[in-house]
Amino acid sequence: SGTHTLDVCEAITEVPAAKPEVVAAQIHDASDDVLQIRLEGQKLMVQYDDGKSEQIIDPDYTLGTPYHLRIVAADSKVDVLYNSEKKAELPLHGSGWYFKIGAYVQANGESGDAKTVGAVAVHALNVDHGSGSGASATTEAATERSGARGRPRVRPAARRGRLPRTRTDAHG
């Protein structure tokens, strides 16, 4: 319960060629994603309900363009704001949720893109679980992930700015 907020300034900088799709932010639970901020081609969207539902937050996203994303989970709903404009109010609730930020490519060997990379530059990050203090990592960081499954690789220049994974219970 309570209010749980993710504030991030990030830019998707690279997508795999054969399947140009990257997930840049998520709410996750113990078994699966609850919500994804996902780029497919130039279409930036919030996707939920196991990919069955989506709302476009930027129909013509340009790679490398920084944006401010705020996800607020409270009162049995999740609000998604993109560059300070509310783009989605989703009827989602649950427990054991946590936020994830990074470059999660959607390519694999079957798409012919197993060794290509997706990248997301994280310029600022703050997570608040209702206390107002937040946990933040505001040093510039960049993560990249290849099509092979595994953990995102942190580029050497960003090793100091590793971002903590945070858990939250976001239900009303």
mmCIF file with all atom_site columns, C-alpha atoms in Angstrom:
data_model
loop_
_atom_site.group_PDB
_atom_site.id
_atom_site.type_symbol
_atom_site.label_atom_id
_atom_site.label_alt_id
_atom_site.label_comp_id
_atom_site.label_asym_id
_atom_site.label_entity_id
_atom_site.label_seq_id
_atom_site.pdbx_PDB_ins_code
_atom_site.Cartn_x
_atom_site.Cartn_y
_atom_site.Cartn_z
_atom_site.occupancy
_atom_site.B_iso_or_equiv
_atom_site.pdbx_formal_charge
_atom_site.auth_seq_id
_atom_site.auth_comp_id
_atom_site.auth_asym_id
_atom_site.auth_atom_id
_atom_site.pdbx_PDB_model_num
ATOM 1   C CA . SER A 1 1   ? 0.000  0.000   0.000   1.00 0.00 ? 1   SER A CA 1
ATOM 2   C CA . GLY A 1 2   ? 1.023  3.623   -0.186  1.00 0.00 ? 2   GLY A CA 1
ATOM 3   C CA . THR A 1 3   ? 2.420  5.577   -3.097  1.00 0.00 ? 3   THR A CA 1
ATOM 4   C CA . HIS A 1 4   ? 5.409  4.285   -5.049  1.00 0.00 ? 4   HIS A CA 1
ATOM 5   C CA . THR A 1 5   ? 7.039  6.522   -7.637  1.00 0.00 ? 5   THR A CA 1
ATOM 6   C CA . LEU A 1 6   ? 9.739  5.984   -10.226 1.00 0.00 ? 6   LEU A CA 1
ATOM 7   C CA . ASP A 1 7   ? 11.206 9.123   -11.814 1.00 0.00 ? 7   ASP A CA 1
ATOM 8   C CA . VAL A 1 8   ? 13.767 8.565   -14.545 1.00 0.00 ? 8   VAL A CA 1
ATOM 9   C CA . CYS A 1 9   ? 15.344 10.661  -17.259 1.00 0.00 ? 9   CYS A CA 1
ATOM 10  C CA . GLU A 1 10  ? 16.597 8.296   -19.921 1.00 0.00 ? 10  GLU A CA 1
ATOM 11  C CA . ALA A 1 11  ? 17.163 7.918   -23.657 1.00 0.00 ? 11  ALA A CA 1
ATOM 12  C CA . ILE A 1 12  ? 16.966 4.788   -25.759 1.00 0.00 ? 12  ILE A CA 1
ATOM 13  C CA . THR A 1 13  ? 20.096 5.021   -27.867 1.00 0.00 ? 13  THR A CA 1
ATOM 14  C CA . GLU A 1 14  ? 20.332 1.727   -29.736 1.00 0.00 ? 14  GLU A CA 1
ATOM 15  C CA . VAL A 1 15  ? 18.011 -1.082  -30.836 1.00 0.00 ? 15  VAL A CA 1
ATOM 16  C CA . PRO A 1 16  ? 18.750 -4.413  -32.559 1.00 0.00 ? 16  PRO A CA 1
ATOM 17  C CA . ALA A 1 17  ? 18.530 -4.180  -36.360 1.00 0.00 ? 17  ALA A CA 1
ATOM 18  C CA . ALA A 1 18  ? 16.382 -7.255  -37.185 1.00 0.00 ? 18  ALA A CA 1
ATOM 19  C CA . LYS A 1 19  ? 13.912 -6.714  -34.339 1.00 0.00 ? 19  LYS A CA 1
ATOM 20  C CA . PRO A 1 20  ? 14.143 -3.044  -33.215 1.00 0.00 ? 20  PRO A CA 1
ATOM 21  C CA . GLU A 1 21  ? 12.470 -3.466  -29.825 1.00 0.00 ? 21  GLU A CA 1
ATOM 22  C CA . VAL A 1 22  ? 13.780 -2.498  -26.372 1.00 0.00 ? 22  VAL A CA 1
ATOM 23  C CA . VAL A 1 23  ? 12.088 -2.376  -22.972 1.00 0.00 ? 23  VAL A CA 1
ATOM 24  C CA . ALA A 1 24  ? 13.533 0.600   -21.047 1.00 0.00 ? 24  ALA A CA 1
ATOM 25  C CA . ALA A 1 25  ? 11.523 0.451   -17.788 1.00 0.00 ? 25  ALA A CA 1
ATOM 26  C CA . GLN A 1 26  ? 9.258  -2.042  -16.050 1.00 0.00 ? 26  GLN A CA 1
ATOM 27  C CA . ILE A 1 27  ? 7.216  -2.855  -13.032 1.00 0.00 ? 27  ILE A CA 1
ATOM 28  C CA . HIS A 1 28  ? 7.872  -6.501  -12.267 1.00 0.00 ? 28  HIS A CA 1
ATOM 29  C CA . ASP A 1 29  ? 6.567  -8.992  -9.721  1.00 0.00 ? 29  ASP A CA 1
ATOM 30  C CA . ALA A 1 30  ? 8.028  -12.311 -8.584  1.00 0.00 ? 30  ALA A CA 1
ATOM 31  C CA . SER A 1 31  ? 7.164  -14.122 -11.816 1.00 0.00 ? 31  SER A CA 1
ATOM 32  C CA . ASP A 1 32  ? 6.618  -11.674 -14.694 1.00 0.00 ? 32  ASP A CA 1
ATOM 33  C CA . ASP A 1 33  ? 6.416  -8.091  -15.826 1.00 0.00 ? 33  ASP A CA 1
ATOM 34  C CA . VAL A 1 34  ? 3.334  -6.125  -14.820 1.00 0.00 ? 34  VAL A CA 1
ATOM 35  C CA . LEU A 1 35  ? 4.014  -3.146  -17.078 1.00 0.00 ? 35  LEU A CA 1
ATOM 36  C CA . GLN A 1 36  ? 6.655  -2.286  -19.676 1.00 0.00 ? 36  GLN A CA 1
ATOM 37  C CA . ILE A 1 37  ? 7.817  0.955   -21.235 1.00 0.00 ? 37  ILE A CA 1
ATOM 38  C CA . ARG A 1 38  ? 8.684  -0.414  -24.641 1.00 0.00 ? 38  ARG A CA 1
ATOM 39  C CA . LEU A 1 39  ? 10.008 0.935   -27.935 1.00 0.00 ? 39  LEU A CA 1
ATOM 40  C CA . GLU A 1 40  ? 8.955  -0.921  -31.086 1.00 0.00 ? 40  GLU A CA 1
ATOM 41  C CA . GLY A 1 41  ? 10.441 0.792   -34.129 1.00 0.00 ? 41  GLY A CA 1
ATOM 42  C CA . GLN A 1 42  ? 9.616  4.457   -33.449 1.00 0.00 ? 42  GLN A CA 1
ATOM 43  C CA . LYS A 1 43  ? 6.544  3.748   -31.298 1.00 0.00 ? 43  LYS A CA 1
ATOM 44  C CA . LEU A 1 44  ? 7.161  4.239   -27.559 1.00 0.00 ? 44  LEU A CA 1
ATOM 45  C CA . MET A 1 45  ? 4.383  2.674   -25.504 1.00 0.00 ? 45  MET A CA 1
ATOM 46  C CA . VAL A 1 46  ? 3.300  1.415   -22.130 1.00 0.00 ? 46  VAL A CA 1
ATOM 47  C CA . GLN A 1 47  ? 2.363  -2.246  -22.474 1.00 0.00 ? 47  GLN A CA 1
ATOM 48  C CA . TYR A 1 48  ? 0.542  -4.327  -19.840 1.00 0.00 ? 48  TYR A CA 1
ATOM 49  C CA . ASP A 1 49  ? -1.825 -7.283  -19.414 1.00 0.00 ? 49  ASP A CA 1
ATOM 50  C CA . ASP A 1 50  ? 0.828  -9.713  -20.740 1.00 0.00 ? 50  ASP A CA 1
ATOM 51  C CA . GLY A 1 51  ? 1.248  -7.583  -23.868 1.00 0.00 ? 51  GLY A CA 1
ATOM 52  C CA . LYS A 1 52  ? -2.454 -7.696  -24.724 1.00 0.00 ? 52  LYS A CA 1
ATOM 53  C CA . SER A 1 53  ? -2.983 -4.009  -23.902 1.00 0.00 ? 53  SER A CA 1
ATOM 54  C CA . GLU A 1 54  ? -0.942 -0.948  -24.775 1.00 0.00 ? 54  GLU A CA 1
ATOM 55  C CA . GLN A 1 55  ? -1.123 2.820   -24.848 1.00 0.00 ? 55  GLN A CA 1
ATOM 56  C CA . ILE A 1 56  ? 1.134  4.877   -27.089 1.00 0.00 ? 56  ILE A CA 1
ATOM 57  C CA . ILE A 1 57  ? 3.096  7.507   -25.194 1.00 0.00 ? 57  ILE A CA 1
ATOM 58  C CA . ASP A 1 58  ? 5.158  8.786   -28.169 1.00 0.00 ? 58  ASP A CA 1
ATOM 59  C CA . PRO A 1 59  ? 4.202  7.693   -31.698 1.00 0.00 ? 59  PRO A CA 1
ATOM 60  C CA . ASP A 1 60  ? 7.421  8.999   -33.278 1.00 0.00 ? 60  ASP A CA 1
ATOM 61  C CA . TYR A 1 61  ? 10.276 8.559   -30.793 1.00 0.00 ? 61  TYR A CA 1
ATOM 62  C CA . THR A 1 62  ? 13.750 9.403   -32.138 1.00 0.00 ? 62  THR A CA 1
ATOM 63  C CA . LEU A 1 63  ? 16.649 7.291   -30.850 1.00 0.00 ? 63  LEU A CA 1
ATOM 64  C CA . GLY A 1 64  ? 18.886 9.207   -28.448 1.00 0.00 ? 64  GLY A CA 1
ATOM 65  C CA . THR A 1 65  ? 16.226 11.722  -27.383 1.00 0.00 ? 65  THR A CA 1
ATOM 66  C CA . PRO A 1 66  ? 16.133 12.047  -23.580 1.00 0.00 ? 66  PRO A CA 1
ATOM 67  C CA . TYR A 1 67  ? 12.706 11.906  -21.945 1.00 0.00 ? 67  TYR A CA 1
ATOM 68  C CA . HIS A 1 68  ? 11.378 12.145  -18.409 1.00 0.00 ? 68  HIS A CA 1
ATOM 69  C CA . LEU A 1 69  ? 9.249  9.212   -17.298 1.00 0.00 ? 69  LEU A CA 1
ATOM 70  C CA . ARG A 1 70  ? 7.272  9.089   -14.067 1.00 0.00 ? 70  ARG A CA 1
ATOM 71  C CA . ILE A 1 71  ? 5.409  5.956   -13.002 1.00 0.00 ? 71  ILE A CA 1
ATOM 72  C CA . VAL A 1 72  ? 3.195  6.297   -9.920  1.00 0.00 ? 72  VAL A CA 1
ATOM 73  C CA . ALA A 1 73  ? 1.592  3.201   -8.368  1.00 0.00 ? 73  ALA A CA 1
ATOM 74  C CA . ALA A 1 74  ? -1.077 4.025   -5.756  1.00 0.00 ? 74  ALA A CA 1
ATOM 75  C CA . ASP A 1 75  ? -4.735 3.447   -4.958  1.00 0.00 ? 75  ASP A CA 1
ATOM 76  C CA . SER A 1 76  ? -5.136 0.367   -7.212  1.00 0.00 ? 76  SER A CA 1
ATOM 77  C CA . LYS A 1 77  ? -3.911 2.190   -10.316 1.00 0.00 ? 77  LYS A CA 1
ATOM 78  C CA . VAL A 1 78  ? -0.703 3.064   -12.117 1.00 0.00 ? 78  VAL A CA 1
ATOM 79  C CA . ASP A 1 79  ? -0.233 6.459   -13.765 1.00 0.00 ? 79  ASP A CA 1
ATOM 80  C CA . VAL A 1 80  ? 2.377  6.901   -16.482 1.00 0.00 ? 80  VAL A CA 1
ATOM 81  C CA . LEU A 1 81  ? 3.601  10.414  -17.244 1.00 0.00 ? 81  LEU A CA 1
ATOM 82  C CA . TYR A 1 82  ? 5.851  11.166  -20.223 1.00 0.00 ? 82  TYR A CA 1
ATOM 83  C CA . ASN A 1 83  ? 7.590  14.554  -20.256 1.00 0.00 ? 83  ASN A CA 1
ATOM 84  C CA . SER A 1 84  ? 5.173  15.723  -17.518 1.00 0.00 ? 84  SER A CA 1
ATOM 85  C CA . GLU A 1 85  ? 2.044  14.751  -19.495 1.00 0.00 ? 85  GLU A CA 1
ATOM 86  C CA . LYS A 1 86  ? -0.188 11.951  -18.187 1.00 0.00 ? 86  LYS A CA 1
ATOM 87  C CA . LYS A 1 87  ? -0.313 9.346   -20.933 1.00 0.00 ? 87  LYS A CA 1
ATOM 88  C CA . ALA A 1 88  ? -1.934 6.426   -19.120 1.00 0.00 ? 88  ALA A CA 1
ATOM 89  C CA . GLU A 1 89  ? -3.999 5.619   -16.045 1.00 0.00 ? 89  GLU A CA 1
ATOM 90  C CA . LEU A 1 90  ? -4.041 1.847   -15.724 1.00 0.00 ? 90  LEU A CA 1
ATOM 91  C CA . PRO A 1 91  ? -6.256 -0.221  -13.379 1.00 0.00 ? 91  PRO A CA 1
ATOM 92  C CA . LEU A 1 92  ? -3.384 -2.309  -11.990 1.00 0.00 ? 92  LEU A CA 1
ATOM 93  C CA . HIS A 1 93  ? -2.640 -3.433  -8.458  1.00 0.00 ? 93  HIS A CA 1
ATOM 94  C CA . GLY A 1 94  ? -0.589 -6.115  -6.788  1.00 0.00 ? 94  GLY A CA 1
ATOM 95  C CA . SER A 1 95  ? 2.082  -6.813  -4.224  1.00 0.00 ? 95  SER A CA 1
ATOM 96  C CA . GLY A 1 96  ? 5.772  -7.624  -4.315  1.00 0.00 ? 96  GLY A CA 1
ATOM 97  C CA . TRP A 1 97  ? 6.249  -5.296  -7.273  1.00 0.00 ? 97  TRP A CA 1
ATOM 98  C CA . TYR A 1 98  ? 9.573  -3.644  -8.063  1.00 0.00 ? 98  TYR A CA 1
ATOM 99  C CA . PHE A 1 99  ? 10.837 -1.215  -10.681 1.00 0.00 ? 99  PHE A CA 1
ATOM 100 C CA . LYS A 1 100 ? 13.431 -2.181  -13.297 1.00 0.00 ? 100 LYS A CA 1
ATOM 101 C CA . ILE A 1 101 ? 15.376 0.170   -15.549 1.00 0.00 ? 101 ILE A CA 1
ATOM 102 C CA . GLY A 1 102 ? 17.714 -0.905  -18.326 1.00 0.00 ? 102 GLY A CA 1
ATOM 103 C CA . ALA A 1 103 ? 17.995 -2.095  -21.909 1.00 0.00 ? 103 ALA A CA 1
ATOM 104 C CA . TYR A 1 104 ? 15.991 -5.281  -22.237 1.00 0.00 ? 104 TYR A CA 1
ATOM 105 C CA . VAL A 1 105 ? 16.150 -6.277  -25.909 1.00 0.00 ? 105 VAL A CA 1
ATOM 106 C CA . GLN A 1 106 ? 13.383 -8.384  -27.357 1.00 0.00 ? 106 GLN A CA 1
ATOM 107 C CA . ALA A 1 107 ? 15.613 -10.053 -29.973 1.00 0.00 ? 107 ALA A CA 1
ATOM 108 C CA . ASN A 1 108 ? 17.031 -13.558 -29.790 1.00 0.00 ? 108 ASN A CA 1
ATOM 109 C CA . GLY A 1 109 ? 18.534 -16.191 -32.068 1.00 0.00 ? 109 GLY A CA 1
ATOM 110 C CA . GLU A 1 110 ? 15.169 -16.901 -33.684 1.00 0.00 ? 110 GLU A CA 1
ATOM 111 C CA . SER A 1 111 ? 14.868 -13.269 -34.831 1.00 0.00 ? 111 SER A CA 1
ATOM 112 C CA . GLY A 1 112 ? 18.378 -13.410 -36.277 1.00 0.00 ? 112 GLY A CA 1
ATOM 113 C CA . ASP A 1 113 ? 19.625 -10.824 -33.790 1.00 0.00 ? 113 ASP A CA 1
ATOM 114 C CA . ALA A 1 114 ? 21.208 -12.881 -31.010 1.00 0.00 ? 114 ALA A CA 1
ATOM 115 C CA . LYS A 1 115 ? 24.447 -10.892 -30.876 1.00 0.00 ? 115 LYS A CA 1
ATOM 116 C CA . THR A 1 116 ? 23.236 -7.343  -31.479 1.00 0.00 ? 116 THR A CA 1
ATOM 117 C CA . VAL A 1 117 ? 22.788 -4.763  -28.768 1.00 0.00 ? 117 VAL A CA 1
ATOM 118 C CA . GLY A 1 118 ? 20.153 -2.427  -27.406 1.00 0.00 ? 118 GLY A CA 1
ATOM 119 C CA . ALA A 1 119 ? 21.195 0.489   -25.207 1.00 0.00 ? 119 ALA A CA 1
ATOM 120 C CA . VAL A 1 120 ? 19.525 2.927   -22.810 1.00 0.00 ? 120 VAL A CA 1
ATOM 121 C CA . ALA A 1 121 ? 21.314 5.923   -21.284 1.00 0.00 ? 121 ALA A CA 1
ATOM 122 C CA . VAL A 1 122 ? 20.018 6.703   -17.791 1.00 0.00 ? 122 VAL A CA 1
ATOM 123 C CA . HIS A 1 123 ? 20.701 10.342  -16.932 1.00 0.00 ? 123 HIS A CA 1
ATOM 124 C CA . ALA A 1 124 ? 18.840 10.558  -13.596 1.00 0.00 ? 124 ALA A CA 1
ATOM 125 C CA . LEU A 1 125 ? 16.846 8.176   -11.426 1.00 0.00 ? 125 LEU A CA 1
ATOM 126 C CA . ASN A 1 126 ? 14.814 8.495   -8.253  1.00 0.00 ? 126 ASN A CA 1
ATOM 127 C CA . VAL A 1 127 ? 12.553 5.964   -6.557  1.00 0.00 ? 127 VAL A CA 1
ATOM 128 C CA . ASP A 1 128 ? 10.285 6.958   -3.684  1.00 0.00 ? 128 ASP A CA 1
ATOM 129 C CA . HIS A 1 129 ? 8.186  4.545   -1.627  1.00 0.00 ? 129 HIS A CA 1
ATOM 130 C CA . GLY A 1 130 ? 6.072  7.150   0.121   1.00 0.00 ? 130 GLY A CA 1
ATOM 131 C CA . SER A 1 131 ? 8.651  8.423   2.587   1.00 0.00 ? 131 SER A CA 1
ATOM 132 C CA . GLY A 1 132 ? 9.578  11.397  0.447   1.00 0.00 ? 132 GLY A CA 1
ATOM 133 C CA . SER A 1 133 ? 13.273 10.618  0.783   1.00 0.00 ? 133 SER A CA 1
ATOM 134 C CA . GLY A 1 134 ? 13.633 8.346   -2.258  1.00 0.00 ? 134 GLY A CA 1
ATOM 135 C CA . ALA A 1 135 ? 16.567 6.229   -3.294  1.00 0.00 ? 135 ALA A CA 1
ATOM 136 C CA . SER A 1 136 ? 18.390 7.812   -6.166  1.00 0.00 ? 136 SER A CA 1
ATOM 137 C CA . ALA A 1 137 ? 21.303 7.312   -8.466  1.00 0.00 ? 137 ALA A CA 1
ATOM 138 C CA . THR A 1 138 ? 21.729 10.540  -10.365 1.00 0.00 ? 138 THR A CA 1
ATOM 139 C CA . THR A 1 139 ? 25.165 9.956   -11.852 1.00 0.00 ? 139 THR A CA 1
ATOM 140 C CA . GLU A 1 140 ? 24.917 9.324   -15.558 1.00 0.00 ? 140 GLU A CA 1
ATOM 141 C CA . ALA A 1 141 ? 24.765 5.620   -16.309 1.00 0.00 ? 141 ALA A CA 1
ATOM 142 C CA . ALA A 1 142 ? 24.267 3.612   -19.458 1.00 0.00 ? 142 ALA A CA 1
ATOM 143 C CA . THR A 1 143 ? 23.350 -0.032  -19.789 1.00 0.00 ? 143 THR A CA 1
ATOM 144 C CA . GLU A 1 144 ? 23.380 -2.238  -22.812 1.00 0.00 ? 144 GLU A CA 1
ATOM 145 C CA . ARG A 1 145 ? 22.077 -5.717  -23.368 1.00 0.00 ? 145 ARG A CA 1
ATOM 146 C CA . SER A 1 146 ? 22.789 -8.160  -26.127 1.00 0.00 ? 146 SER A CA 1
ATOM 147 C CA . GLY A 1 147 ? 20.147 -10.434 -27.598 1.00 0.00 ? 147 GLY A CA 1
ATOM 148 C CA . ALA A 1 148 ? 21.487 -13.324 -25.536 1.00 0.00 ? 148 ALA A CA 1
ATOM 149 C CA . ARG A 1 149 ? 19.649 -13.732 -22.254 1.00 0.00 ? 149 ARG A CA 1
ATOM 150 C CA . GLY A 1 150 ? 21.465 -12.593 -19.131 1.00 0.00 ? 150 GLY A CA 1
ATOM 151 C CA . ARG A 1 151 ? 22.158 -9.508  -17.074 1.00 0.00 ? 151 ARG A CA 1
ATOM 152 C CA . PRO A 1 152 ? 22.606 -6.096  -18.684 1.00 0.00 ? 152 PRO A CA 1
ATOM 153 C CA . ARG A 1 153 ? 26.220 -5.099  -19.109 1.00 0.00 ? 153 ARG A CA 1
ATOM 154 C CA . VAL A 1 154 ? 27.246 -1.790  -17.601 1.00 0.00 ? 154 VAL A CA 1
ATOM 155 C CA . ARG A 1 155 ? 29.538 0.230   -19.816 1.00 0.00 ? 155 ARG A CA 1
ATOM 156 C CA . PRO A 1 156 ? 32.905 0.964   -18.152 1.00 0.00 ? 156 PRO A CA 1
ATOM 157 C CA . ALA A 1 157 ? 32.271 4.720   -17.918 1.00 0.00 ? 157 ALA A CA 1
ATOM 158 C CA . ALA A 1 158 ? 29.115 4.037   -15.934 1.00 0.00 ? 158 ALA A CA 1
ATOM 159 C CA . ARG A 1 159 ? 30.346 1.475   -13.404 1.00 0.00 ? 159 ARG A CA 1
ATOM 160 C CA . ARG A 1 160 ? 30.234 4.079   -10.628 1.00 0.00 ? 160 ARG A CA 1
ATOM 161 C CA . GLY A 1 161 ? 26.567 4.750   -11.394 1.00 0.00 ? 161 GLY A CA 1
ATOM 162 C CA . ARG A 1 162 ? 25.119 1.266   -11.004 1.00 0.00 ? 162 ARG A CA 1
ATOM 163 C CA . LEU A 1 163 ? 21.458 1.475   -10.241 1.00 0.00 ? 163 LEU A CA 1
ATOM 164 C CA . PRO A 1 164 ? 19.921 -0.445  -7.361  1.00 0.00 ? 164 PRO A CA 1
ATOM 165 C CA . ARG A 1 165 ? 16.928 -2.668  -8.014  1.00 0.00 ? 165 ARG A CA 1
ATOM 166 C CA . THR A 1 166 ? 14.125 -1.606  -5.731  1.00 0.00 ? 166 THR A CA 1
ATOM 167 C CA . ARG A 1 167 ? 11.151 -3.614  -4.536  1.00 0.00 ? 167 ARG A CA 1
ATOM 168 C CA . THR A 1 168 ? 7.752  -2.220  -3.736  1.00 0.00 ? 168 THR A CA 1
ATOM 169 C CA . ASP A 1 169 ? 4.297  -3.295  -2.736  1.00 0.00 ? 169 ASP A CA 1
ATOM 170 C CA . ALA A 1 170 ? 2.029  -1.218  -4.946  1.00 0.00 ? 170 ALA A CA 1
ATOM 171 C CA . HIS A 1 171 ? -1.536 -2.038  -4.213  1.00 0.00 ? 171 HIS A CA 1
ATOM 172 C CA . GLY A 1 172 ? -4.429 -0.075  -2.800  1.00 0.00 ? 172 GLY A CA 1
#
